[in-house]
XYZ file of N, CA and C in Angstrom:
876
model
N -33.903 -7.754 -0.739
C -32.605 -7.589 -0.972
C -33.026 -6.234 -1.317
N -31.602 -5.508 -1.342
C -31.703 -4.221 -1.156
C -31.694 -3.758 -3.138
N -32.182 -2.655 -3.574
C -32.037 -2.428 -4.864
C -31.354 -1.490 -4.987
N -30.225 -1.719 -5.642
C -29.075 -0.750 -6.359
C -29.141 -0.323 -7.322
N -29.052 0.493 -7.329
C -28.873 1.669 -9.004
C -26.779 1.807 -9.095
N -26.835 1.282 -10.287
C -24.836 1.752 -10.183
C -24.706 2.498 -11.504
N -24.550 3.886 -11.682
C -23.859 4.612 -12.724
C -22.843 4.414 -13.495
N -22.772 4.953 -14.439
C -21.540 4.603 -15.476
C -21.137 3.314 -15.934
N -22.215 2.609 -16.332
C -22.146 0.915 -16.113
C -21.016 0.199 -16.995
N -20.724 1.349 -18.269
C -19.309 1.134 -18.751
C -18.071 1.106 -18.078
N -17.764 1.472 -17.019
C -16.316 1.068 -16.997
C -16.140 1.122 -15.656
N -14.760 0.850 -15.416
C -13.823 0.497 -14.931
C -14.596 -0.519 -13.287
N -15.148 0.582 -12.558
C -15.573 0.638 -11.627
C -16.531 -0.362 -11.635
N -18.097 0.024 -12.414
C -19.297 -0.459 -12.576
C -19.361 -1.600 -12.842
N -18.417 -1.242 -13.651
C -18.116 -3.417 -14.467
C -17.951 -4.358 -13.508
N -16.834 -3.379 -12.247
C -16.774 -5.029 -11.445
C -17.611 -4.458 -10.350
N -18.262 -3.435 -9.911
C -19.105 -3.906 -8.908
C -20.297 -5.009 -9.146
N -20.888 -4.569 -10.113
C -21.938 -5.399 -11.211
C -21.489 -7.021 -10.639
N -20.557 -7.312 -11.390
C -20.052 -8.375 -11.141
C -19.981 -9.175 -10.158
N -19.248 -8.086 -9.008
C -19.042 -9.100 -7.508
C -19.936 -8.618 -6.485
N -20.445 -7.751 -7.158
C -22.245 -7.375 -6.208
C -22.941 -8.342 -6.054
N -23.512 -8.730 -7.773
C -24.675 -9.369 -8.122
C -25.581 -11.060 -7.283
N -25.842 -10.624 -7.019
C -26.428 -11.681 -6.011
C -27.169 -11.649 -4.682
N -26.041 -10.193 -4.166
C -26.180 -10.057 -2.366
C -27.054 -9.338 -2.940
N -27.256 -8.001 -3.548
C -28.201 -7.828 -3.911
C -29.107 -7.457 -5.505
N -29.987 -6.899 -5.603
C -30.943 -6.472 -6.843
C -29.760 -5.305 -7.434
N -29.122 -5.874 -8.526
C -28.640 -4.469 -8.933
C -29.016 -4.192 -10.659
N -28.881 -3.064 -10.760
C -29.355 -2.507 -12.036
C -28.262 -1.249 -12.333
N -27.711 -1.803 -13.814
C -26.106 -1.049 -14.035
C -26.876 -0.337 -15.425
N -26.476 1.144 -15.252
C -27.211 1.760 -16.903
C -25.577 2.480 -16.887
N -25.709 3.006 -18.266
C -24.490 3.490 -19.039
C -25.070 4.763 -19.710
N -24.758 5.792 -20.488
C -25.459 7.032 -20.971
C -26.526 6.826 -22.225
N -26.484 5.464 -22.488
C -27.144 5.257 -23.508
C -28.506 4.700 -22.861
N -28.755 3.998 -21.304
C -29.885 3.946 -21.107
C -30.396 5.188 -19.875
N -29.694 6.544 -19.405
C -29.811 7.283 -18.652
C -28.708 7.781 -18.922
N -28.797 9.597 -19.479
C -28.673 10.496 -19.707
C -28.058 11.331 -18.147
N -26.963 11.119 -17.551
C -27.070 12.059 -16.161
C -26.753 13.509 -16.141
N -26.711 13.762 -17.659
C -26.756 15.256 -17.451
C -28.788 16.031 -18.437
N -29.290 14.886 -18.090
C -31.084 15.573 -18.282
C -31.398 15.623 -17.333
N -31.947 16.392 -16.256
C -32.295 16.471 -14.711
C -34.353 15.964 -15.364
N -33.805 15.947 -16.442
C -35.899 15.719 -16.230
C -36.111 13.774 -16.526
N -34.836 13.228 -16.583
C -34.847 12.020 -18.036
C -34.316 11.551 -16.072
N -34.001 12.240 -15.238
C -32.896 11.188 -14.328
C -34.040 11.600 -12.992
N -34.868 12.458 -12.949
C -36.163 12.568 -12.044
C -37.123 11.433 -12.317
N -37.431 11.271 -13.585
C -38.373 10.407 -14.253
C -38.052 9.017 -13.979
N -36.274 7.757 -13.474
C -36.213 7.362 -13.894
C -36.124 7.007 -12.495
N -35.325 7.809 -11.214
C -35.059 8.029 -9.905
C -36.458 7.496 -9.331
N -38.063 8.234 -10.005
C -38.851 8.323 -8.879
C -39.738 6.676 -9.507
N -39.043 6.320 -11.189
C -39.682 4.821 -11.361
C -38.774 3.758 -9.963
N -37.735 4.356 -10.105
C -36.555 2.816 -9.605
C -36.301 2.495 -8.043
N -37.075 3.181 -6.705
C -37.304 3.140 -5.759
C -35.885 2.140 -5.907
N -34.826 2.868 -5.624
C -33.621 2.398 -5.119
C -32.668 2.549 -3.827
N -32.927 1.804 -3.320
C -31.952 1.900 -2.065
C -31.234 2.366 -1.568
N -30.327 2.072 -2.776
C -28.677 2.554 -2.652
C -28.208 2.894 -4.614
N -27.534 4.004 -4.555
C -27.029 4.956 -5.967
C -25.874 4.661 -5.237
N -25.296 3.953 -6.342
C -23.378 3.742 -6.672
C -23.238 4.910 -7.906
N -22.802 5.700 -7.709
C -22.357 6.760 -8.620
C -20.984 6.733 -9.123
N -20.738 6.396 -10.077
C -19.025 5.966 -10.821
C -19.047 6.575 -12.259
N -20.182 7.218 -12.426
C -20.121 7.664 -13.095
C -19.396 9.457 -13.268
N -17.629 9.340 -14.302
C -17.527 10.586 -14.331
C -16.888 11.176 -15.659
N -16.834 12.168 -16.177
C -16.438 13.219 -17.026
C -15.016 13.172 -16.983
N -13.662 12.611 -16.969
C -12.906 12.989 -16.945
C -11.600 12.892 -18.203
N -11.207 14.321 -18.193
C -11.301 14.675 -19.901
C -9.330 14.248 -20.092
N -8.666 14.186 -18.754
C -7.544 14.177 -18.534
C -6.059 13.323 -19.042
N -6.819 11.864 -19.289
C -5.775 10.902 -19.992
C -5.387 11.657 -21.312
N -4.312 11.352 -21.687
C -3.635 11.652 -23.128
C -4.568 11.150 -24.553
N -5.015 9.841 -23.886
C -6.144 8.983 -24.676
C -7.274 9.537 -24.832
N -8.152 10.675 -24.330
C -8.926 11.395 -23.768
C -9.264 12.344 -24.981
N -10.626 11.448 -25.707
C -11.137 12.792 -26.746
C -12.799 13.646 -25.933
N -12.758 13.972 -24.422
C -13.378 14.210 -24.149
C -13.029 16.072 -24.403
N -14.271 16.430 -23.917
C -13.892 18.393 -23.972
C -13.330 19.072 -22.694
N -12.378 19.247 -22.573
C -11.535 19.152 -21.865
C -12.111 20.414 -20.744
N -12.829 21.327 -21.908
C -13.884 22.335 -20.623
C -14.876 22.076 -20.196
N -15.513 20.658 -20.503
C -16.767 20.280 -20.202
C -16.731 19.711 -18.331
N -15.265 18.980 -17.784
C -15.080 18.710 -16.756
C -15.986 19.077 -15.736
N -15.260 19.929 -15.453
C -16.565 20.301 -14.138
C -17.729 20.555 -14.668
N -18.585 21.052 -15.778
C -19.752 21.245 -15.794
C -20.646 19.719 -15.687
N -19.201 19.450 -16.289
C -20.485 17.550 -16.895
C -20.291 16.968 -15.472
N -19.454 17.416 -14.780
C -19.217 16.083 -13.459
C -20.237 16.695 -12.489
N -20.364 17.810 -12.560
C -21.605 18.890 -11.237
C -22.575 18.207 -12.163
N -23.075 18.626 -13.058
C -24.116 18.530 -13.575
C -25.144 16.961 -12.954
N -23.905 15.824 -13.616
C -24.365 14.851 -13.226
C -24.600 14.177 -11.843
N -23.757 14.524 -11.174
C -23.796 14.444 -9.762
C -25.413 15.348 -8.826
N -25.280 16.171 -9.255
C -26.097 16.609 -8.587
C -27.396 16.557 -9.070
N -27.694 16.064 -10.593
C -29.362 15.828 -10.476
C -29.368 15.067 -10.208
N -28.784 13.639 -9.585
C -29.234 12.732 -8.706
C -29.181 13.600 -7.224
N -28.395 13.905 -6.963
C -28.690 14.520 -5.533
C -30.235 15.287 -5.286
N -30.294 16.164 -6.562
C -31.713 16.930 -6.327
C -32.858 15.504 -6.167
N -32.597 14.494 -6.561
C -33.575 13.362 -5.858
C -33.401 12.955 -5.317
N -33.052 13.161 -4.007
C -32.965 12.768 -2.716
C -33.747 12.078 -1.782
N -35.132 12.446 -2.396
C -36.541 12.014 -1.354
C -36.917 10.313 -2.517
N -35.874 10.234 -3.995
C -36.881 8.936 -4.401
C -35.487 8.127 -4.303
N -34.461 7.967 -3.371
C -33.599 7.206 -3.181
C -32.852 6.936 -1.904
N -32.407 5.995 -1.258
C -32.224 6.233 0.592
C -31.079 6.939 0.680
N -29.701 6.187 -0.113
C -28.424 6.204 0.057
C -27.180 6.553 -1.046
N -26.400 7.803 -1.086
C -25.587 7.918 -2.869
C -24.567 7.855 -1.695
N -23.388 6.635 -3.024
C -22.322 6.675 -2.532
C -21.065 6.856 -3.430
N -20.641 7.299 -3.733
C -19.786 7.945 -4.944
C -18.287 8.090 -4.419
N -17.513 7.975 -5.674
C -15.680 8.201 -5.703
C -15.609 9.322 -5.884
N -14.992 10.161 -4.573
C -13.376 10.640 -4.952
C -12.610 11.060 -5.515
N -11.607 11.284 -5.508
C -10.605 11.677 -5.887
C -9.139 11.884 -4.716
N -7.706 11.689 -5.013
C -6.643 12.345 -4.038
C -6.780 13.940 -5.285
N -7.181 14.375 -6.234
C -7.277 15.391 -6.819
C -8.290 16.500 -5.984
N -8.928 16.012 -5.829
C -9.847 16.935 -3.913
C -8.690 17.826 -3.783
N -7.310 17.622 -3.226
C -6.270 17.857 -2.360
C -5.334 19.645 -3.065
N -6.053 19.177 -4.524
C -4.747 20.030 -4.971
C -3.664 18.802 -5.694
N -3.077 18.806 -6.424
C -2.360 18.104 -7.154
C -0.857 18.494 -6.624
N -0.966 19.984 -6.836
C 0.278 20.810 -6.677
C 0.867 20.467 -5.662
N -0.059 20.547 -4.726
C 0.239 20.489 -2.483
C -0.170 19.144 -2.911
N -0.033 18.118 -3.422
C 0.321 16.321 -2.872
C 1.353 16.159 -1.939
N 1.451 15.537 -0.919
C 2.200 15.501 0.492
C 1.704 13.472 0.078
N 2.382 13.409 1.036
C 2.455 11.569 1.923
C 1.672 11.596 2.744
N 0.453 10.366 2.378
C -0.294 10.018 3.435
C -1.173 11.494 4.044
N -2.084 11.946 2.915
C -3.159 12.792 3.925
C -4.039 12.398 3.594
N -4.361 12.979 4.973
C -5.194 13.076 5.149
C -6.600 13.106 5.596
N -7.818 12.777 5.201
C -9.261 12.994 5.217
C -9.369 14.913 5.772
N -7.972 15.362 6.934
C -8.148 16.958 7.604
C -7.468 17.424 6.715
N -6.981 17.040 5.799
C -6.126 18.244 4.674
C -6.790 18.453 3.101
N -8.131 17.844 3.240
C -8.950 18.595 2.508
C -9.549 20.289 3.071
N -9.513 20.643 1.775
C -9.850 22.487 2.058
C -8.919 22.877 2.769
N -7.701 22.540 2.360
C -5.812 23.833 2.900
C -5.869 24.336 1.436
N -6.491 23.556 0.361
C -6.162 24.205 -0.830
C -7.277 23.572 -1.599
N -7.594 24.791 -2.967
C -8.499 24.773 -3.762
C -8.444 24.252 -5.002
N -8.555 22.782 -5.423
C -7.778 22.597 -6.517
C -8.115 23.412 -7.912
N -7.139 23.431 -8.943
C -7.465 24.581 -9.765
C -7.747 23.975 -11.398
N -7.276 22.712 -11.704
C -7.806 21.489 -12.491
C -9.465 21.108 -11.999
N -10.233 21.202 -13.477
C -10.893 21.413 -13.773
C -11.691 19.911 -12.869
N -11.261 18.696 -12.863
C -11.891 17.432 -12.553
C -11.404 17.633 -10.905
N -10.544 18.252 -10.594
C -10.399 18.137 -9.226
C -11.033 18.893 -8.228
N -11.716 20.059 -8.939
C -11.847 21.105 -8.558
C -13.829 20.435 -8.770
N -14.085 19.588 -9.326
C -15.307 19.318 -9.411
C -15.923 17.973 -8.396
N -14.478 17.440 -7.872
C -14.958 16.678 -6.884
C -14.252 16.912 -5.807
N -13.974 18.261 -5.547
C -13.755 19.082 -4.179
C -15.239 19.889 -3.644
N -16.061 20.220 -5.007
C -17.094 20.466 -4.810
C -18.149 19.573 -4.600
N -18.179 18.182 -4.785
C -19.206 17.487 -4.660
C -18.929 16.823 -2.974
N -17.505 17.238 -2.549
C -16.697 16.444 -0.940
C -17.925 17.392 -0.191
N -17.488 19.208 -0.689
C -18.454 20.239 0.187
C -19.875 19.816 0.263
N -20.685 19.693 -0.613
C -21.929 19.501 -0.731
C -21.888 17.823 0.692
N -21.320 17.319 -0.164
C -21.302 15.538 1.028
C -21.214 15.701 2.393
N -20.551 16.666 2.665
C -19.970 16.686 4.656
C -21.726 17.279 4.830
N -22.484 18.344 3.988
C -23.801 18.470 4.623
C -25.179 17.479 4.621
N -24.418 16.304 4.024
C -25.775 15.391 3.703
C -25.532 13.784 4.706
N -25.753 13.499 5.247
C -25.892 12.843 5.751
C -25.940 11.317 5.184
N -26.629 11.516 3.783
C -27.389 10.446 3.172
C -26.286 10.184 1.743
N -24.379 10.876 2.203
C -23.993 10.665 0.596
C -22.455 10.482 1.765
N -22.168 9.603 0.987
C -20.424 8.715 1.345
C -20.067 8.922 -0.171
N -18.599 9.603 0.393
C -17.503 9.891 -0.238
C -16.715 9.120 0.191
N -16.620 7.753 -1.253
C -14.833 6.958 -0.776
C -14.007 7.535 -1.910
N -13.406 8.261 -1.453
C -12.139 8.783 -2.056
C -10.666 8.169 -2.020
N -11.080 7.873 -3.492
C -10.175 7.029 -3.828
C -8.297 7.741 -4.842
N -7.768 6.890 -4.247
C -6.453 7.099 -5.272
C -5.891 6.528 -5.781
N -4.945 5.208 -5.801
C -4.998 4.094 -7.250
C -5.861 3.177 -6.819
N -6.631 2.676 -7.717
C -7.168 1.583 -7.794
C -6.820 0.639 -9.163
N -6.633 -0.328 -9.084
C -6.471 -1.691 -10.323
C -7.757 -3.097 -10.047
N -7.541 -3.268 -11.033
C -8.072 -4.760 -11.136
C -8.115 -4.786 -12.683
N -9.241 -6.031 -13.104
C -9.328 -6.357 -13.993
C -10.087 -6.097 -15.721
N -11.244 -4.945 -15.062
C -11.799 -4.090 -16.382
C -11.012 -2.901 -16.490
N -10.040 -2.767 -15.958
C -9.149 -1.255 -15.874
C -8.657 -1.352 -17.022
N -8.302 0.170 -17.776
C -7.455 -0.310 -18.984
C -6.092 -0.687 -19.135
N -6.189 -1.501 -20.160
C -4.740 -1.722 -19.726
C -3.884 -1.411 -20.450
N -4.198 -0.659 -21.933
C -3.988 0.193 -22.765
C -2.694 1.295 -22.023
N -3.487 2.039 -20.756
C -2.992 3.375 -19.904
C -2.459 3.236 -18.982
N -2.863 2.211 -18.350
C -3.097 2.545 -16.911
C -2.173 1.478 -15.983
N -1.287 2.050 -15.727
C 0.489 1.268 -15.635
C -0.061 -0.643 -14.907
N -0.865 -0.711 -13.636
C -0.447 -2.271 -13.364
C -1.059 -3.248 -14.004
N -2.722 -2.825 -14.902
C -2.854 -3.626 -15.906
C -1.949 -3.897 -17.015
N -1.502 -3.036 -17.533
C -0.244 -2.091 -18.407
C 0.602 -3.280 -18.715
N 1.655 -3.018 -17.017
C 2.701 -4.131 -16.875
C 2.318 -5.276 -17.080
N 0.964 -6.038 -16.173
C 0.802 -7.494 -16.786
C 0.558 -8.410 -18.285
N 0.278 -6.801 -19.072
C -0.266 -7.409 -20.374
C 1.190 -7.562 -21.072
N 2.338 -6.703 -20.935
C 3.213 -6.433 -20.578
C 4.204 -7.952 -21.032
N 3.902 -7.915 -19.138
C 4.311 -9.488 -19.014
C 3.554 -11.163 -19.424
N 2.399 -10.841 -19.882
C 1.626 -12.174 -20.588
C 2.305 -12.108 -21.936
N 2.361 -11.044 -22.200
C 2.967 -11.069 -24.100
C 4.812 -11.040 -24.166
N 5.242 -11.287 -22.357
C 6.195 -11.502 -22.801
C 7.502 -10.567 -23.451
N 7.234 -9.596 -23.115
C 7.866 -7.617 -23.237
C 8.186 -7.155 -22.440
N 8.955 -6.518 -22.661
C 9.722 -5.337 -21.927
C 8.897 -4.765 -21.556
N 8.765 -4.779 -19.706
C 7.828 -3.536 -18.813
C 8.111 -1.978 -19.165
N 7.206 -1.785 -20.016
C 7.606 0.308 -20.656
C 7.366 0.920 -19.412
N 7.802 1.860 -18.358
C 7.246 2.581 -17.081
C 7.154 3.865 -17.805
N 5.860 4.651 -17.882
C 6.334 6.022 -18.746
C 6.806 7.017 -17.799
N 6.632 6.194 -15.651
C 6.749 7.626 -15.017
C 7.422 6.615 -13.868
N 8.546 6.850 -13.142
C 8.330 5.868 -11.787
C 7.589 7.095 -10.956
N 7.103 6.603 -10.341
C 5.997 7.202 -9.685
C 5.409 5.979 -8.365
N 5.196 6.967 -7.664
C 5.046 6.394 -5.615
C 3.713 6.458 -6.006
N 2.803 5.366 -5.397
C 1.446 5.358 -5.863
C 0.875 4.196 -4.476
N -0.132 4.974 -3.900
C -0.807 3.397 -2.688
C -1.822 3.310 -3.607
N -1.917 1.561 -4.074
C -2.249 0.915 -4.878
C -3.748 0.419 -3.957
N -5.222 -0.012 -4.432
C -5.736 -0.990 -3.759
C -6.399 -1.094 -5.132
N -6.176 -2.733 -4.936
C -6.512 -3.723 -5.722
C -8.742 -3.468 -5.198
N -8.973 -3.884 -6.804
C -10.185 -4.098 -6.918
C -11.066 -4.522 -5.541
N -11.127 -5.770 -5.409
C -11.690 -6.488 -4.455
C -11.611 -5.843 -3.284
N -10.431 -5.176 -2.873
C -10.758 -4.845 -1.614
C -11.364 -3.208 -1.744
N -11.264 -2.970 -2.708
C -12.784 -1.784 -2.872
C -13.943 -2.226 -2.321
N -14.354 -3.922 -3.503
C -15.850 -3.963 -3.490
C -16.206 -3.929 -1.762
N -15.450 -4.746 -0.855
C -15.199 -4.621 0.193
C -15.577 -3.808 1.241
N -15.207 -2.192 0.770
C -15.595 -1.078 1.301
C -16.552 -0.879 0.903
N -17.416 -1.114 -0.068
C -18.269 -0.381 -1.352
C -19.716 -1.244 -0.677
N -19.219 -2.608 -0.286
C -20.768 -3.424 0.557
C -21.061 -2.644 1.467
N -19.502 -2.886 2.754
C -19.462 -2.139 4.414
C -20.474 -0.512 3.784
N -20.460 -0.073 3.116
C -20.904 1.606 2.587
C -22.312 0.521 2.580
N -22.614 0.048 1.859
C -24.382 -0.104 1.291
C -24.813 -0.750 2.940
N -24.256 -1.883 3.515
C -24.826 -2.186 4.874
C -25.246 -1.830 5.833
N -23.917 -0.663 6.065
C -24.157 0.130 7.666
C -24.466 1.452 7.055
N -24.193 1.867 8.435
C -25.165 3.665 8.323
C -23.483 4.307 8.751
N -22.501 4.586 7.355
C -21.598 5.108 8.209
C -20.852 6.242 9.154
N -20.623 6.260 9.946
C -20.218 7.503 10.758
C -19.749 9.114 10.079
N -19.384 9.069 9.343
C -18.733 10.108 8.354
C -19.106 10.375 6.921
N -19.068 10.908 6.651
C -19.324 11.407 4.812
C -18.537 11.093 3.990
N -17.737 10.923 4.615
C -16.052 11.068 3.410
C -14.926 10.405 3.571
N -14.906 9.475 3.668
C -13.105 8.531 3.720
C -11.644 7.884 2.776
N -11.035 8.405 3.136
C -9.862 8.104 2.511
C -10.020 6.578 2.061
N -10.024 5.948 1.177
C -9.858 4.421 0.478
C -9.095 4.021 0.125
N -8.056 3.114 0.940
C -6.565 3.143 0.170
C -6.173 1.823 0.799
N -4.719 1.531 0.096
C -4.471 0.324 1.234
C -3.350 0.327 2.346
N -2.825 1.396 2.433
C -2.021 2.359 3.123
C 0.166 1.682 3.024
N -0.443 1.121 1.954
C 1.024 0.804 1.480
C 1.833 1.367 0.255
N 2.440 2.116 -0.235
C 2.605 2.473 -1.285
C 4.280 1.835 -1.979
N 4.329 1.744 -3.097
C 5.611 1.426 -4.242
C 5.350 2.290 -5.380
N 6.459 2.051 -5.324
C 6.885 2.805 -7.127
C 7.122 1.583 -7.823
N 6.959 2.560 -9.236
C 6.258 1.631 -10.847
C 7.537 0.452 -10.733
N 8.357 0.704 -10.321
C 9.929 -0.139 -10.547
C 9.362 -1.205 -9.776
N 9.111 -1.150 -8.130
C 9.121 -2.148 -7.695
C 7.874 -3.423 -8.062
N 6.584 -2.206 -8.416
C 5.627 -3.028 -9.180
C 6.066 -3.669 -9.943
N 7.108 -3.388 -11.513
C 7.146 -4.438 -12.499
C 7.960 -5.662 -12.274
N 8.418 -5.219 -11.319
C 9.700 -6.036 -10.147
C 9.103 -7.658 -9.780
N 8.002 -7.045 -9.637
C 6.873 -7.839 -8.914
C 5.970 -8.850 -10.068
N 5.632 -7.863 -11.066
C 5.082 -8.334 -11.738
C 6.059 -9.676 -12.082
N 7.106 -8.578 -12.951
C 8.109 -10.438 -13.556
C 8.420 -11.192 -13.055
N 8.680 -10.913 -11.770
C 8.756 -12.429 -10.440
C 7.700 -13.357 -11.309
N 6.536 -12.452 -10.896
C 5.173 -13.738 -10.994
C 5.052 -14.464 -12.523
N 5.250 -13.076 -13.216
C 5.562 -14.015 -14.602
C 6.255 -15.663 -15.101
N 7.459 -15.258 -14.179
C 8.428 -16.420 -14.402
C 9.810 -16.691 -15.238
N 8.926 -15.354 -15.863
C 9.985 -14.895 -17.439
C 11.278 -14.165 -17.406
N 11.934 -14.480 -18.133
C 13.333 -13.620 -18.198
C 12.883 -12.082 -18.826
N 12.556 -11.073 -17.944
C 11.700 -10.026 -18.637
C 12.533 -8.940 -18.502
N 12.524 -7.889 -18.522
C 13.238 -6.224 -18.742
C 11.898 -5.780 -18.434
N 13.223 -4.159 -17.637
C 11.603 -2.976 -17.402
C 12.538 -2.036 -17.885
N 12.222 -0.889 -18.504
C 12.834 -0.128 -18.866
C 11.502 1.473 -18.010
N 12.377 2.764 -17.898
C 11.651 4.128 -17.710
C 12.191 4.724 -18.044
N 11.003 5.503 -18.299
C 10.775 6.860 -19.597
C 11.762 8.106 -18.485
N 11.118 7.882 -17.338
C 11.627 9.600 -16.673
C 10.992 8.999 -15.153
N 11.489 10.196 -14.455
C 10.811 9.729 -12.490
C 10.034 10.642 -13.064
N 9.603 9.826 -11.352
C 8.075 10.359 -11.093
C 8.285 11.862 -10.039
N 7.395 12.340 -9.527
C 7.391 13.676 -8.895
C 6.774 13.294 -7.351
N 7.243 13.758 -6.108
C 6.306 13.264 -4.731
C 5.348 11.731 -5.126
N 4.923 12.174 -4.211
C 4.107 10.828 -3.783
C 2.311 10.502 -4.022
N 1.237 10.101 -4.295
C 0.107 9.704 -4.104
C -0.548 8.781 -3.020
N -0.653 9.342 -1.893
C -1.024 8.154 -0.720
C -1.989 8.800 0.027
N -2.275 8.338 0.538
C -3.723 8.428 1.824
C -3.574 7.910 2.942
N -4.020 8.631 4.203
C -3.829 7.682 5.144
C -5.348 7.509 5.553
N -5.200 5.649 5.796
C -6.603 5.103 5.803
C -7.601 4.850 7.260
N -6.612 5.170 8.175
C -6.920 5.041 9.625
C -8.615 5.226 10.187
N -8.793 6.614 9.488
C -10.433 6.241 10.026
C -11.429 5.400 9.610
N -11.129 5.190 8.022
C -11.986 3.812 7.208
C -11.444 2.941 8.184
N -10.428 2.055 8.599
C -9.897 1.250 9.291
C -10.623 1.096 11.205
N -10.972 1.961 11.363
C -11.083 1.961 12.587
C -12.839 1.901 12.533
N -13.730 2.346 11.274
C -14.618 1.726 11.633
C -15.329 0.760 10.651
N -13.789 -0.079 9.630
C -14.489 -1.343 9.348
C -13.274 -2.319 10.302
N -14.499 -2.904 10.876
C -13.595 -3.921 12.280
C -13.099 -5.076 10.945
N -12.185 -5.721 11.356
C -11.522 -7.062 10.738
C -11.413 -6.511 9.170
N -10.997 -5.633 8.457
C -10.607 -5.431 7.218
C -9.077 -5.398 7.478
N -8.959 -5.818 6.521
C -7.520 -5.978 6.055
C -7.537 -5.960 4.384
N -6.507 -5.073 3.420
C -6.199 -5.302 2.466
C -5.638 -6.294 1.728
N -5.815 -6.957 0.386
C -5.040 -8.158 0.368
C -3.625 -7.832 -0.168
N -2.978 -9.022 0.215
C -1.502 -8.448 -0.312
C -1.404 -8.076 -1.269
N -0.202 -7.315 -1.586
C -0.151 -6.660 -2.825
C 0.226 -7.699 -4.567
N 1.510 -8.704 -3.267
C 1.817 -9.564 -4.632
C 0.661 -10.885 -4.643
N 0.046 -11.039 -3.967
C -1.684 -11.864 -4.591
C -2.497 -10.955 -4.929
N -2.929 -9.920 -4.995
C -3.509 -9.424 -6.277
C -2.778 -9.121 -7.071
N -1.634 -8.383 -7.385
C -0.799 -8.882 -8.753
C -1.279 -10.440 -9.395
N -0.773 -11.318 -8.389
C -0.713 -12.939 -9.176
C -1.958 -13.196 -9.653
N -3.169 -12.492 -8.884
C -4.585 -12.270 -9.351
C -4.573 -11.974 -10.705
N -3.925 -10.764 -10.742
C -4.776 -10.484 -12.224
C -3.681 -10.445 -13.673
N -2.307 -11.100 -12.545
C -1.967 -11.485 -13.835
C -1.859 -13.002 -14.466
N -2.685 -13.670 -13.837
C -3.206 -15.205 -13.939
C -4.484 -14.923 -15.011
N -5.433 -13.555 -14.925
C -6.962 -13.496 -15.254
C -6.101 -12.513 -16.934
N -5.420 -12.039 -16.819
C -5.123 -11.785 -17.963
C -4.427 -12.948 -18.803
N -3.787 -13.948 -18.272
C -3.015 -14.585 -18.830
C -4.486 -15.570 -19.942
N -5.518 -15.801 -18.644
C -6.614 -16.962 -19.132
C -7.820 -15.477 -20.477
N -7.293 -14.789 -20.160
C -7.594 -13.638 -21.334
C -7.103 -12.374 -22.132
N -6.234 -13.708 -22.738
C -5.025 -13.066 -23.215
C -5.699 -12.061 -24.663
N -6.419 -13.229 -25.178
C -7.302 -12.394 -26.477
C -7.916 -11.349 -26.528
N -7.792 -11.068 -25.206
C -8.498 -8.896 -25.455
C -7.560 -8.242 -25.496
N -5.858 -8.122 -25.523
C -4.815 -7.482 -25.871
C -4.525 -7.587 -26.720
N -4.197 -6.118 -27.315
C -4.484 -6.160 -28.879
C -2.877 -4.834 -28.735
N -1.743 -6.422 -28.989
C -0.302 -5.638 -28.975
C -0.047 -4.524 -29.865
N -0.701 -3.887 -30.845
C -0.472 -3.062 -31.217
C -0.963 -1.546 -30.342
N -1.765 -2.148 -29.180
C -1.982 -0.871 -28.961
C -1.202 -0.374 -27.822
N -0.006 -1.149 -27.636
C 0.466 -0.190 -26.852
C 1.619 0.607 -27.038
N 2.549 1.288 -26.057
C 3.052 2.620 -26.456
C 4.732 1.967 -26.033
N 5.080 1.498 -27.546
C 6.602 1.060 -27.122
C 7.850 2.371 -27.329
């Protein structure tokens, strides 16, 4: 049984991977209290002792969300330090899987269905995108590093207070009109589908260092709100604060050529599953934290 370390243990991705992959692998999930990834000495000692076949690196320092209390001036430094503190120890683990972002393409130059080849046409100007850009530059030189580049991902452990799809589900569960801050067009991927891609990357030797990981379908926020309202079976409304700009999506054809018979869960089924989960776990939703 492969031995796997998941970093960023308190986060959405790490919680999801731990729950859904446990049993298929021996998994250790760690947060910053168990292992400070900014401490190069501690990381080296931990990885020497751990004997991990695969590291799934989900930890990230993202100060972009408006609710974040993180220092925006530390994004580049901390993201790169965590990443390279792991990478420098590559003699003590088998493979590193981490998660890039469409921000690598530079937000101001986004276009629909961005391909992997679009990388390096522009250099990101924001610290988060630039940190992911530098990581990809390194990954392209190392056959034991795989960047699963994400666009929009949603699932049960996502932050329902701010992330659109879980937020909309929680509004509907509480029979409230759905608030759309910005009507954006995004390629959203359900967490269960990302888990399948991660499992493929664990069990196989990918031919490339970087893959766009997305569903291949784009929905705007209004479309998704209507679907959630229909799933809820309630007479609800929605309102839009502002229109979005452009589209945030990737081309996943390279991934699909390697992952034989891989199909993403239909959006309606994904939304129904998520809505049902929030109905069953309604106690975690604090209505006072909604932004009306």
